[in-house]
XYZ file of C-alpha atoms in Angstrom:
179
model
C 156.758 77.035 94.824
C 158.348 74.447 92.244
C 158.999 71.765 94.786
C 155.348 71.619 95.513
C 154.593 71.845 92.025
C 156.700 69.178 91.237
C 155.215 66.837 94.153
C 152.110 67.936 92.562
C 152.336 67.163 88.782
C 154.255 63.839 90.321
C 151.044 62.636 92.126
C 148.824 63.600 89.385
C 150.822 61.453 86.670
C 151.207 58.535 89.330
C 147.339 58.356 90.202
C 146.356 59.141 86.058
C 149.162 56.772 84.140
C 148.387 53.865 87.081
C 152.216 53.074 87.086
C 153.594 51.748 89.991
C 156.464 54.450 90.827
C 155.991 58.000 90.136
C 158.112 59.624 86.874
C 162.065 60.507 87.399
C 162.332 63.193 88.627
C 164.808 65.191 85.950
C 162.344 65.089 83.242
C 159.358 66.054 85.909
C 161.721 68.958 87.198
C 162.273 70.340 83.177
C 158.512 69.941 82.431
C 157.588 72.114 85.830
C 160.266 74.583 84.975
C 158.892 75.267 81.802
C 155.202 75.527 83.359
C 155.793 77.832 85.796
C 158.410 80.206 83.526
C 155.071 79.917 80.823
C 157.432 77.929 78.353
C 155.504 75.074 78.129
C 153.687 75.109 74.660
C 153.671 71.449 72.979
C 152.492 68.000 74.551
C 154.666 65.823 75.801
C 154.241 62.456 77.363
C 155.657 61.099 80.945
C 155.008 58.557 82.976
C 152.488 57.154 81.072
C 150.438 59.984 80.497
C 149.351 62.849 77.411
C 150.671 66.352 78.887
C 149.055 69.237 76.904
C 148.733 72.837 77.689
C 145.670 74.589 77.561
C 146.472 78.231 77.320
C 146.823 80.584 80.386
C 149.011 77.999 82.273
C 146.671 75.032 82.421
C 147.241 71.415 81.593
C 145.299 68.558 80.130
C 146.174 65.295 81.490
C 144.995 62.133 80.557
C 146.704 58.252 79.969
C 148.290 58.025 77.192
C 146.876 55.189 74.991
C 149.777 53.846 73.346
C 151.200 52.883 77.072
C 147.668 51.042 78.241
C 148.924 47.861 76.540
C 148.010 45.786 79.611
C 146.092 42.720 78.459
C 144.219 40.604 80.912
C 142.191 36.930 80.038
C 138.889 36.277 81.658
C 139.895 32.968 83.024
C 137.459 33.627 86.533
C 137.591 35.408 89.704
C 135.144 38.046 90.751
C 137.518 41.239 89.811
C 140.159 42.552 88.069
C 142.979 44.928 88.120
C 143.652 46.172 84.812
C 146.252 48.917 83.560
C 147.222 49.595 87.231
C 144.076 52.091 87.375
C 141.148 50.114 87.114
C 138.946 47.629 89.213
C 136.699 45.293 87.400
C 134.170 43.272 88.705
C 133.041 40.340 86.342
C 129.425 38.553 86.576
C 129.867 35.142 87.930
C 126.478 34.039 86.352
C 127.593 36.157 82.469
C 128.365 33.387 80.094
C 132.232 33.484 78.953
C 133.718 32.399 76.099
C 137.066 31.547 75.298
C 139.424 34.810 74.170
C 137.402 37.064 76.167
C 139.822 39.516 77.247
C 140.406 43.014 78.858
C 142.159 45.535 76.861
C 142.022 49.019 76.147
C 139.675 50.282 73.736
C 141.956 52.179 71.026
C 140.878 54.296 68.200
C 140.354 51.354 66.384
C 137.684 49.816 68.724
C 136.317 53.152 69.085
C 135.495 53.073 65.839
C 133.700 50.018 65.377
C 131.438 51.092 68.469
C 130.950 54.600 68.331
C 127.248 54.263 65.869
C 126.174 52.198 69.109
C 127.144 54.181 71.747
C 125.450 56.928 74.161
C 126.108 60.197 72.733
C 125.925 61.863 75.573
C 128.341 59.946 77.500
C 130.768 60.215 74.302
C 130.781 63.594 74.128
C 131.727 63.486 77.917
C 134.495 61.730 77.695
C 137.200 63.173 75.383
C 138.695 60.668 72.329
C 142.112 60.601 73.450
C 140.590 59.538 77.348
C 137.867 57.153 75.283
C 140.692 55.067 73.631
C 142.588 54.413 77.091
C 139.597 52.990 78.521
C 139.494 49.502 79.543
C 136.869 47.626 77.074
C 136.076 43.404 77.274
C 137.416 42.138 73.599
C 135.390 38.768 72.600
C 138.024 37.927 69.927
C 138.554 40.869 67.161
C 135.397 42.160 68.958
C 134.170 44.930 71.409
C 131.591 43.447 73.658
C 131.640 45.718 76.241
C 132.734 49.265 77.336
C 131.144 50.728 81.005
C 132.216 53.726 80.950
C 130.787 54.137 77.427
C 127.181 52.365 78.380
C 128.881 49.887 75.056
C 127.309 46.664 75.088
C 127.775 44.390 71.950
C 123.719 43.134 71.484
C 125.797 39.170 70.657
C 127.022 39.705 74.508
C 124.115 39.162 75.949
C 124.019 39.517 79.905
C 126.475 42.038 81.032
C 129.744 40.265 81.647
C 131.453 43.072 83.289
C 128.987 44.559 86.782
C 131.345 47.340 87.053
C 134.622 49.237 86.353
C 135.870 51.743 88.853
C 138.932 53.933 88.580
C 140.900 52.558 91.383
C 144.294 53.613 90.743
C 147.093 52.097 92.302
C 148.415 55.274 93.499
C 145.663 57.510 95.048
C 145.586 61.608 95.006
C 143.913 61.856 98.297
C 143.140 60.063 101.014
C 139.650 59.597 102.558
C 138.411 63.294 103.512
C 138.329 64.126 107.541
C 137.051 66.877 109.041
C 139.247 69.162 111.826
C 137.324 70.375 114.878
């Protein structure tokens, strides 16, 4: 049914593009249309988020870089919200310097990280998901990337304990059981 699709694909690109009200509803309406008839066959981007098919009716879905352009100082306190998807928690005892900063990582600081990173993990997490990720900038500089297991060897302690995808939107709700 295309209303359910619709509330669907509406969720999905509210908890995935962290924005805080879900995409208008004409464009979402054309782009499910086109799904469900099987005319969908180039990306397109809405509400914040890459839209690609995948052949036989599926969809990759991912944030799109370009809109991650939230930029957020470490100037204290124990956690962060970044890009409206993202909790951070920063190390209290991590030494800070001045222009530390939490960005995303782009292709750009992919690049100058990817010799040092786990392959494993990196093959794991596709490039156009990689350069949305939220990375701590020391200056021009990637010093660290958790979801990557990137930490510059000049950071020294980890300055970031964790980031969690904690979207400000959620897709479900806590699991319960019916007896």
């Amino acid at each position: 049914d295309a209303d359910r699709a619709r509330d669907l694909l509406a969720a999905v690109l509210h908890t995935i593009g962290g924005a805080h009200y879900a995409p208008r509803r004409a464009r979402l309406g054309r782009l499910v249309d086109e799904v469900l008839t099987g005319d969908f066959r180039r990306a397109r981007t809405l509400g914040g988020c890459a839209i690609v098919p995948d052949g036989g009716g599926s969809l990759r879905i991912w944030r799109e870089p370009r809109a991650a352009t939230e930029t957020v100082a470490l100037t204290g306190g124990p956690e962060i919200r970044w890009d409206g998807r993202f909790a951070l928690s920063v190390s209290a005892t991590a030494g800070r310097r001045q222009g530390m900063r939490i960005a995303r990582l782009g292709e750009t600081g992919w690049q100058s990280i990817a010799k040092g990173t786990n392959p494993g993990i990196s093959r794991l997490i596709p490039g156009p998901v990689r350069f949305a990720l939220p990375a701590l900038w020391d200056g021009n500089e990637i010093a660290e990337v958790p979801h990557l297991g990137y930490r510059s060897p000049r950071t020294g302690a980890p300055v970031l304990e964790s980031a969690v995808f904690r979207p400000n939107s959620v897709l479900a709700t806590v699991p319960f059981r019916v007896v």
